Amino acid sequence: MDEKLKIKLSIADRIYPLTVELSQEEGLRSASKKIDLMIKQFEENYAVRDKQDVLAMCALQFASQLEQKQISNSIDGKETIERIKKINNLLISYLDTRGAAELAEGN
């Protein structure tokens, strides 16, 4: 059973108290730091006055990264399946040829 832990995360100059599984703490703290870093970058590079706009851009950035990874993984999975099918067909062809050769030698 995972142990619950009470933590406080700071995001966009606001404190968020959370009760999380011990195994989630590191990931949540890392995500919080990445969000704050991205907020800082948006504020430095764009004339954004409203934190809501900056947070929306951060959410969009992270969501698009996740979507792109899922698309890439899907494509990689399809390519892997196609490669396996080709290898399987080569093996079947080889075994069929070898089996026929052995039958010819036996007769």
Coordinates of C-alpha atoms in Angstrom, one line a residue, residues 5-46:
L5 CA 2.1 12.4 1.6
K6 CA 1.1 16.1 2.1
I7 CA 3.0 18.4 -0.1
K8 CA 2.8 22.1 -1.2
L9 CA 3.6 23.0 -4.8
S10 CA 4.2 26.5 -6.1
I11 CA 2.9 27.2 -9.6
A12 CA 2.7 30.8 -11.0
D13 CA 3.3 32.3 -7.6
R14 CA 0.4 30.3 -6.0
I15 CA 0.7 27.6 -3.4
Y16 CA -1.2 24.3 -4.0
P17 CA -1.5 21.9 -1.1
L18 CA -1.9 18.3 -2.3
T19 CA -2.2 14.9 -0.8
V20 CA -0.4 12.4 -3.1
E21 CA 1.1 9.0 -3.2
L22 CA 4.7 8.9 -2.2
S23 CA 5.5 7.5 -5.6
Q24 CA 4.0 10.6 -7.3
E25 CA 5.9 13.3 -5.3
E26 CA 9.1 13.5 -7.5
G27 CA 7.1 13.7 -10.8
L28 CA 4.8 16.4 -9.4
R29 CA 7.6 18.5 -8.1
S30 CA 9.5 18.1 -11.4
A31 CA 6.3 19.1 -13.4
S32 CA 5.8 22.1 -11.1
K33 CA 9.4 23.3 -11.8
K34 CA 8.9 22.8 -15.6
I35 CA 5.7 24.8 -15.5
D36 CA 7.3 27.7 -13.6
L37 CA 10.3 27.7 -16.0
M38 CA 8.0 27.8 -19.0
I39 CA 6.0 30.6 -17.5
K40 CA 9.2 32.6 -17.0
Q41 CA 10.2 32.0 -20.7
F42 CA 6.8 33.0 -22.0
E43 CA 6.8 36.2 -19.9
E44 CA 10.4 37.1 -21.0
N45 CA 9.7 36.4 -24.7
Y46 CA 6.2 37.7 -25.2

